CSV table of C-alpha atoms in Angstrom, one decimal:
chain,number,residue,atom,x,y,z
J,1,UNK,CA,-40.6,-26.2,-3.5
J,2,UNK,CA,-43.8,-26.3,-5.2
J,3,UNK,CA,-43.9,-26.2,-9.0
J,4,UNK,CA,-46.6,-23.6,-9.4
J,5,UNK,CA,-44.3,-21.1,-7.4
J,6,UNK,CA,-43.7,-18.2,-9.8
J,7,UNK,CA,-41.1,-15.2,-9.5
J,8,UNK,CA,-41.1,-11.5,-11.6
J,9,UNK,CA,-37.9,-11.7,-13.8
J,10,UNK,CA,-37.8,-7.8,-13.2
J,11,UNK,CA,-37.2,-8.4,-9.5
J,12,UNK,CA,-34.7,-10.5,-10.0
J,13,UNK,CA,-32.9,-8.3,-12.1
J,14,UNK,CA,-33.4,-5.7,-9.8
J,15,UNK,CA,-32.0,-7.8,-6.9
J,16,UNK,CA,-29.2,-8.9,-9.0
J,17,UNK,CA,-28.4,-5.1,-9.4
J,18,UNK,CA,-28.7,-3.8,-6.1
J,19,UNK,CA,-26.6,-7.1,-4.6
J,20,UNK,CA,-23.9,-6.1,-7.2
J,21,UNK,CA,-24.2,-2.2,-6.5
J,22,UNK,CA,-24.0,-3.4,-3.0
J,23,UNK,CA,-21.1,-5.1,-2.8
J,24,UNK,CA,-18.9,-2.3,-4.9
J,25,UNK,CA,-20.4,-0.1,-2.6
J,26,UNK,CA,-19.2,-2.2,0.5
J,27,UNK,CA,-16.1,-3.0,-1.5
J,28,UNK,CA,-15.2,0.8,-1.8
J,29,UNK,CA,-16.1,2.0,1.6
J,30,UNK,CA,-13.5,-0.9,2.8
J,31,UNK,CA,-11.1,-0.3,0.6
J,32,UNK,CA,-11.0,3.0,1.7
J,33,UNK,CA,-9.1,2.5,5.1
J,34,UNK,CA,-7.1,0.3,3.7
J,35,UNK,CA,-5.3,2.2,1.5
J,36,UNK,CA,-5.3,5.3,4.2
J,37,UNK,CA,-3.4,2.6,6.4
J,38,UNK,CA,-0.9,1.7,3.4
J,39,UNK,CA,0.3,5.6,3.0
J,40,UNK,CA,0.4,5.5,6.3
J,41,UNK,CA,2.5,3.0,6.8
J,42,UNK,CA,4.5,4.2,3.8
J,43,UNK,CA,4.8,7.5,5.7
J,44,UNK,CA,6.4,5.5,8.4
J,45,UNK,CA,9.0,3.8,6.6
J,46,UNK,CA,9.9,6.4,5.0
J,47,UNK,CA,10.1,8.3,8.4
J,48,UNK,CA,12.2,5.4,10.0
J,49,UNK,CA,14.5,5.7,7.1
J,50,UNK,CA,15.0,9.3,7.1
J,51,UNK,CA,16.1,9.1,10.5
J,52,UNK,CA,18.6,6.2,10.0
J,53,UNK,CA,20.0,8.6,7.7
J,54,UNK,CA,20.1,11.6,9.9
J,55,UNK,CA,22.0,8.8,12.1
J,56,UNK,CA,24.1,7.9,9.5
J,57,UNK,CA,25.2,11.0,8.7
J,58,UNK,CA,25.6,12.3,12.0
J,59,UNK,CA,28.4,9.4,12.4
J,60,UNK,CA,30.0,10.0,10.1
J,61,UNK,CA,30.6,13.3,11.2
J,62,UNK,CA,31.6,12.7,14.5
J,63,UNK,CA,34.1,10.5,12.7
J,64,UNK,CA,35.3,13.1,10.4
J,65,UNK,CA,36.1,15.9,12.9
J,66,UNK,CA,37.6,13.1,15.4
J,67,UNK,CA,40.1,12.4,12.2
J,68,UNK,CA,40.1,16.2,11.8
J,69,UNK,CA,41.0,17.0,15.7
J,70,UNK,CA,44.0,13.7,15.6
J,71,UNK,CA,45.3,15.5,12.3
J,72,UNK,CA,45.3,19.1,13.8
J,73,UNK,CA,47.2,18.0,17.1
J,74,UNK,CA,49.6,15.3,14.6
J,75,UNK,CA,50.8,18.5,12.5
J,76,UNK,CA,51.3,20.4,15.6
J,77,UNK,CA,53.9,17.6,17.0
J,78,UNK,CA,55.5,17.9,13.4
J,79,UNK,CA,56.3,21.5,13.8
J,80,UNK,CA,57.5,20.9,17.3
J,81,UNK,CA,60.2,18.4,16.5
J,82,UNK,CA,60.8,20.1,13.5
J,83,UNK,CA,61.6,23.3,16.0
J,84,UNK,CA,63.5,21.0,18.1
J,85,UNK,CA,65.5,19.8,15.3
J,86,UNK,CA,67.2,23.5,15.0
J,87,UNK,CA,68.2,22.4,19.0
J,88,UNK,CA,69.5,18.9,18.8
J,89,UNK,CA,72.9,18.6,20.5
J,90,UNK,CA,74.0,15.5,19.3
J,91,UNK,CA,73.8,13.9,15.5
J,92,UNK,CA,71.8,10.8,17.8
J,93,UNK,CA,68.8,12.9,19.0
J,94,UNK,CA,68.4,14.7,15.4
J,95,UNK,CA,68.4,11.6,13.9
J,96,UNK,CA,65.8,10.3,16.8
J,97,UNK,CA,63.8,13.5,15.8
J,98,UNK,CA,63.8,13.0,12.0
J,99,UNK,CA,62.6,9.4,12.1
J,100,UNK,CA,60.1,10.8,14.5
J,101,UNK,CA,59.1,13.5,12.2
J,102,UNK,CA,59.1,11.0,9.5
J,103,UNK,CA,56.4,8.5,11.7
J,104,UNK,CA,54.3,11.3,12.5
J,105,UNK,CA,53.8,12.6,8.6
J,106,UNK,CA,53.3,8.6,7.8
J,107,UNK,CA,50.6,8.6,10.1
J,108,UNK,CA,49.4,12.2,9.4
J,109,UNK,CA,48.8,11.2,5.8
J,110,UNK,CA,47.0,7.7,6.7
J,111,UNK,CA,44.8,10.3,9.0
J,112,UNK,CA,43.8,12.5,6.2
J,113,UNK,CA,43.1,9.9,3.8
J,114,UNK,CA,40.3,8.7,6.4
J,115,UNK,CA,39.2,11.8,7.0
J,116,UNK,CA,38.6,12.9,3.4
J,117,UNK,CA,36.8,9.7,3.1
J,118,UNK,CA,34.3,10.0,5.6
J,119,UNK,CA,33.8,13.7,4.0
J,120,UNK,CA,32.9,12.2,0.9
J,121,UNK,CA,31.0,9.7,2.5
J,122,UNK,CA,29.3,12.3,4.1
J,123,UNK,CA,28.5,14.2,1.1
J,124,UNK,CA,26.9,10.9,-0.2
J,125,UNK,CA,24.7,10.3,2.6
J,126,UNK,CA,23.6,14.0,2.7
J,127,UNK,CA,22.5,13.7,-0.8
J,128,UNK,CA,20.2,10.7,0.5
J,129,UNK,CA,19.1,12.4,3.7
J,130,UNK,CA,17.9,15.3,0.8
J,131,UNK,CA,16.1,12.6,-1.4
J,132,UNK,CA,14.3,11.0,1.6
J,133,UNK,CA,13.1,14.3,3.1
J,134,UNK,CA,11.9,15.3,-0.5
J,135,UNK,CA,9.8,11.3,-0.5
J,136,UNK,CA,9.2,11.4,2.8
J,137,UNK,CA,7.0,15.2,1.9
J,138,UNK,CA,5.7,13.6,-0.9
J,139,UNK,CA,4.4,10.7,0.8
J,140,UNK,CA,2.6,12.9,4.0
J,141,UNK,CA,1.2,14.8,1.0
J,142,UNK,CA,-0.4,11.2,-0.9
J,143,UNK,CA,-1.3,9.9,2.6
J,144,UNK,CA,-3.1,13.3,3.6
J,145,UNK,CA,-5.0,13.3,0.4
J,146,UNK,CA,-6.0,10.0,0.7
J,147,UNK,CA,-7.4,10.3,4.2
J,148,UNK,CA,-9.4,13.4,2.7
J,149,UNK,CA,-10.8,11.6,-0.2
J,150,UNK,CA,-11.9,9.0,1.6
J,151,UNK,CA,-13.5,11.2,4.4
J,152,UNK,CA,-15.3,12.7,1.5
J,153,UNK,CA,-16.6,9.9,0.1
J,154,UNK,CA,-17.7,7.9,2.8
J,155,UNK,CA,-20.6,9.8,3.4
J,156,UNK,CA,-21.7,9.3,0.3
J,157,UNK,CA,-21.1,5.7,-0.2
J,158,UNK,CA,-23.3,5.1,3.4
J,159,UNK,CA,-26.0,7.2,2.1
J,160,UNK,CA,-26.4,4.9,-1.2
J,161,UNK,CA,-25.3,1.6,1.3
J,162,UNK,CA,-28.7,2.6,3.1
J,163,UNK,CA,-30.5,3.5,0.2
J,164,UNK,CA,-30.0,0.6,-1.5
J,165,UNK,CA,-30.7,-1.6,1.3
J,166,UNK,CA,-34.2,0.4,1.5
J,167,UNK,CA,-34.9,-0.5,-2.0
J,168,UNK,CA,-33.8,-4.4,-1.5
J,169,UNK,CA,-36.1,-4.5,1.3
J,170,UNK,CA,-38.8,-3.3,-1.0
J,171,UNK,CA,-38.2,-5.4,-3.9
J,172,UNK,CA,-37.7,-8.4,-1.6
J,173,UNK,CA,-40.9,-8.3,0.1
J,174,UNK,CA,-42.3,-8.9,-3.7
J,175,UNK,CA,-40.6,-12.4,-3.4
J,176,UNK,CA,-43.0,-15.7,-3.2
J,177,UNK,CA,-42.9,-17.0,0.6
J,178,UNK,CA,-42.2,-20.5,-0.5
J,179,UNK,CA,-39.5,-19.0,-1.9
J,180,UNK,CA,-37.2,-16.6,0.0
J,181,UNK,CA,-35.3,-19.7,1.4
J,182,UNK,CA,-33.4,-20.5,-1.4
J,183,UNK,CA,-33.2,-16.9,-2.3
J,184,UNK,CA,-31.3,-16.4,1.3
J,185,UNK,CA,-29.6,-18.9,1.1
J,186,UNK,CA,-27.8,-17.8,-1.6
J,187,UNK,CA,-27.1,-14.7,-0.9
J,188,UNK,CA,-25.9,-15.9,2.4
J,189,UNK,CA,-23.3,-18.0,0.2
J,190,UNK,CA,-22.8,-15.9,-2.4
J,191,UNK,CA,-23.6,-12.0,-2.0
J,192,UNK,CA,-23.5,-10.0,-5.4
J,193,UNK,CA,-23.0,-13.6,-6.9
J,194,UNK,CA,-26.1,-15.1,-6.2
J,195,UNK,CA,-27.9,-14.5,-9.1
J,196,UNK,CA,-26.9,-14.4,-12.8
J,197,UNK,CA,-28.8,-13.4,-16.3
J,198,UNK,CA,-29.1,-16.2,-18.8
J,199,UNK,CA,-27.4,-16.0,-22.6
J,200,UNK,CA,-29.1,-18.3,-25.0
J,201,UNK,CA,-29.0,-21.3,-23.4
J,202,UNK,CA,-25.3,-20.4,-21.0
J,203,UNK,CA,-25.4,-19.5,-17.0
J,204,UNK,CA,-24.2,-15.5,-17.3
J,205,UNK,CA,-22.2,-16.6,-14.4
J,206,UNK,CA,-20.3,-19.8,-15.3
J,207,UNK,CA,-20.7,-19.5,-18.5
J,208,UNK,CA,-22.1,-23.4,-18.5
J,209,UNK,CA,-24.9,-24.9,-20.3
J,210,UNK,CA,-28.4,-24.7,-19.4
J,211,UNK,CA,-30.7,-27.5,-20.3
J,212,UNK,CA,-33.3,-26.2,-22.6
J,213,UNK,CA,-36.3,-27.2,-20.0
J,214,UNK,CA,-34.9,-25.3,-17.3
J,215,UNK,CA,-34.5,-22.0,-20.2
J,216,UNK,CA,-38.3,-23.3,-21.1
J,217,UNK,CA,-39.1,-22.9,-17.2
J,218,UNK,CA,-37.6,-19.7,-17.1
J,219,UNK,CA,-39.8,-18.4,-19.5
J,220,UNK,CA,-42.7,-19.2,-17.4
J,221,UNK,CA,-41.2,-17.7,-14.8
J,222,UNK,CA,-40.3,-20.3,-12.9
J,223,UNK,CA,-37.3,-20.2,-10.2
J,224,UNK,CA,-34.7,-22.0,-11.7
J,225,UNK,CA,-30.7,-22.6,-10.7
J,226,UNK,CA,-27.5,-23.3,-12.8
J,227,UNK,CA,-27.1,-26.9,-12.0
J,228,UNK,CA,-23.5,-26.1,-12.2
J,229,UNK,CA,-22.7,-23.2,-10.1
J,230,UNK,CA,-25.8,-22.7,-8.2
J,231,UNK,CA,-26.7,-19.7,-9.3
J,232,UNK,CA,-30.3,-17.9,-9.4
J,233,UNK,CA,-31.3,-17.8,-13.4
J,234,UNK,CA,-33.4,-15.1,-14.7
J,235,UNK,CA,-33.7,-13.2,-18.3
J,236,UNK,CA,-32.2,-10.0,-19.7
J,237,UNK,CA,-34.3,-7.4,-20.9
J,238,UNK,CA,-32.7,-7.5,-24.4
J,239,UNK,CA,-32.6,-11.5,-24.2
J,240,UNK,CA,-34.9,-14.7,-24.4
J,241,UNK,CA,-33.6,-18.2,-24.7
């Protein structure tokens, strides 16, 4: 590149601006779907989950009354053979009927045990179905606001994405010929990071040291790159080296 080749320090500020306004712009109008697609899956999780519960739930009481129905129809042979006891004829089949009695209650007992256990499990998991309904409205509600927001914004965001792009257009037709290669080059490599302001004699981007002819060339208005991170060097408005 020829020595003599000369750049305005105002358009490179001004390209350094709209390449960083650029990429939050691009950043935002990506990020956007994105977290619309994370409440929605969130939404579905919590959907998935709600229903395992339901499931859950719905076991356990189909468990419950089965323990409920063996109960009913055990305490109904109890009070049979306790009827039959009043009709024994021998001292043998009353004491067949009492030790039949006595199994039945034994077993009676274990089945209410089991069923009052699945009730409270019951109760438990009803509480839970209650709590995931309550997230589950929550979430729809966070998910359906997010996919508003962002169909609000976007609009927005591609008016100033095309405005923008106008304006670098513009200020990049004011760029030497002999020069745009480099200057595409790094954008091409680096986007918003392509160019960074110089303080005192440090790369605004790496924060390395720049050699005090390449600060001297600056001033002149010369194109002139970090040799450390590649960077496009130019001058702040409140700044000289």
């Amino acid at each position: 590149m020829s020595s003599q080749i000369t750049v305005s320090t105002d358009t490179l500020r001004k390209l350094h601006r709209i390449h960083q306004q650029l990429r939050d712009l691009n950043e935002r109008f990506e990020r956007g779907p994105r977290i619309v697609k994370a409440h929605q899956a969130n939404v579905e999780r919590l959907e998935k989950r709600l229903e395992e519960l339901k499931a859950k739930a719905k076991s356990l009481r189909v468990a419950a009354d089965a323990r409920q129905l063996q109960l009913q129809t055990g305490e109904t042979a109890v009070k049979r053979r306790r009827q039959q006891l009043l009709e024994a004829k021998s001292n043998v089949e009353y004491q067949a009927l009492l030790d039949q009695i006595a199994a039945d209650e034994m077993a009676n007992s274990v089945l209410a045990d089991e069923a009052l256990e699945l009730m409270e499990k019951l109760d438990e998991v009803k509480k839970q179905v209650a709590a995931a309904e309550a997230a589950l409205a929550k979430a729809r509600e966070e998910a359906d606001k997010a996919r508003q927001q962002y169909e609000g914004q976007a609009p927005s965001i591609q008016n100033d994405l095309k405005r923008l792009q106008s304006e670098l257009k513009k200020d990049e037709a004011e760029l030497p010929g002999e020069f745009l290669d480099l200057y595409r080059r790094l954008v091409r490599a680096k986007g918003g990071d392509a160019l960074a302001p110089i303080h005192g004699e440090f790369c605004g981007g790496c924060n390395q040291h720049v050699p005090l002819n390449l600060c001297a060339g600056l001033i002149l208005s010369k194109p002139i790159c970090c040799k450390s991170c590649g960077r496009l060097l130019y001058l702040p408005e409140d700044h000289a080296p």
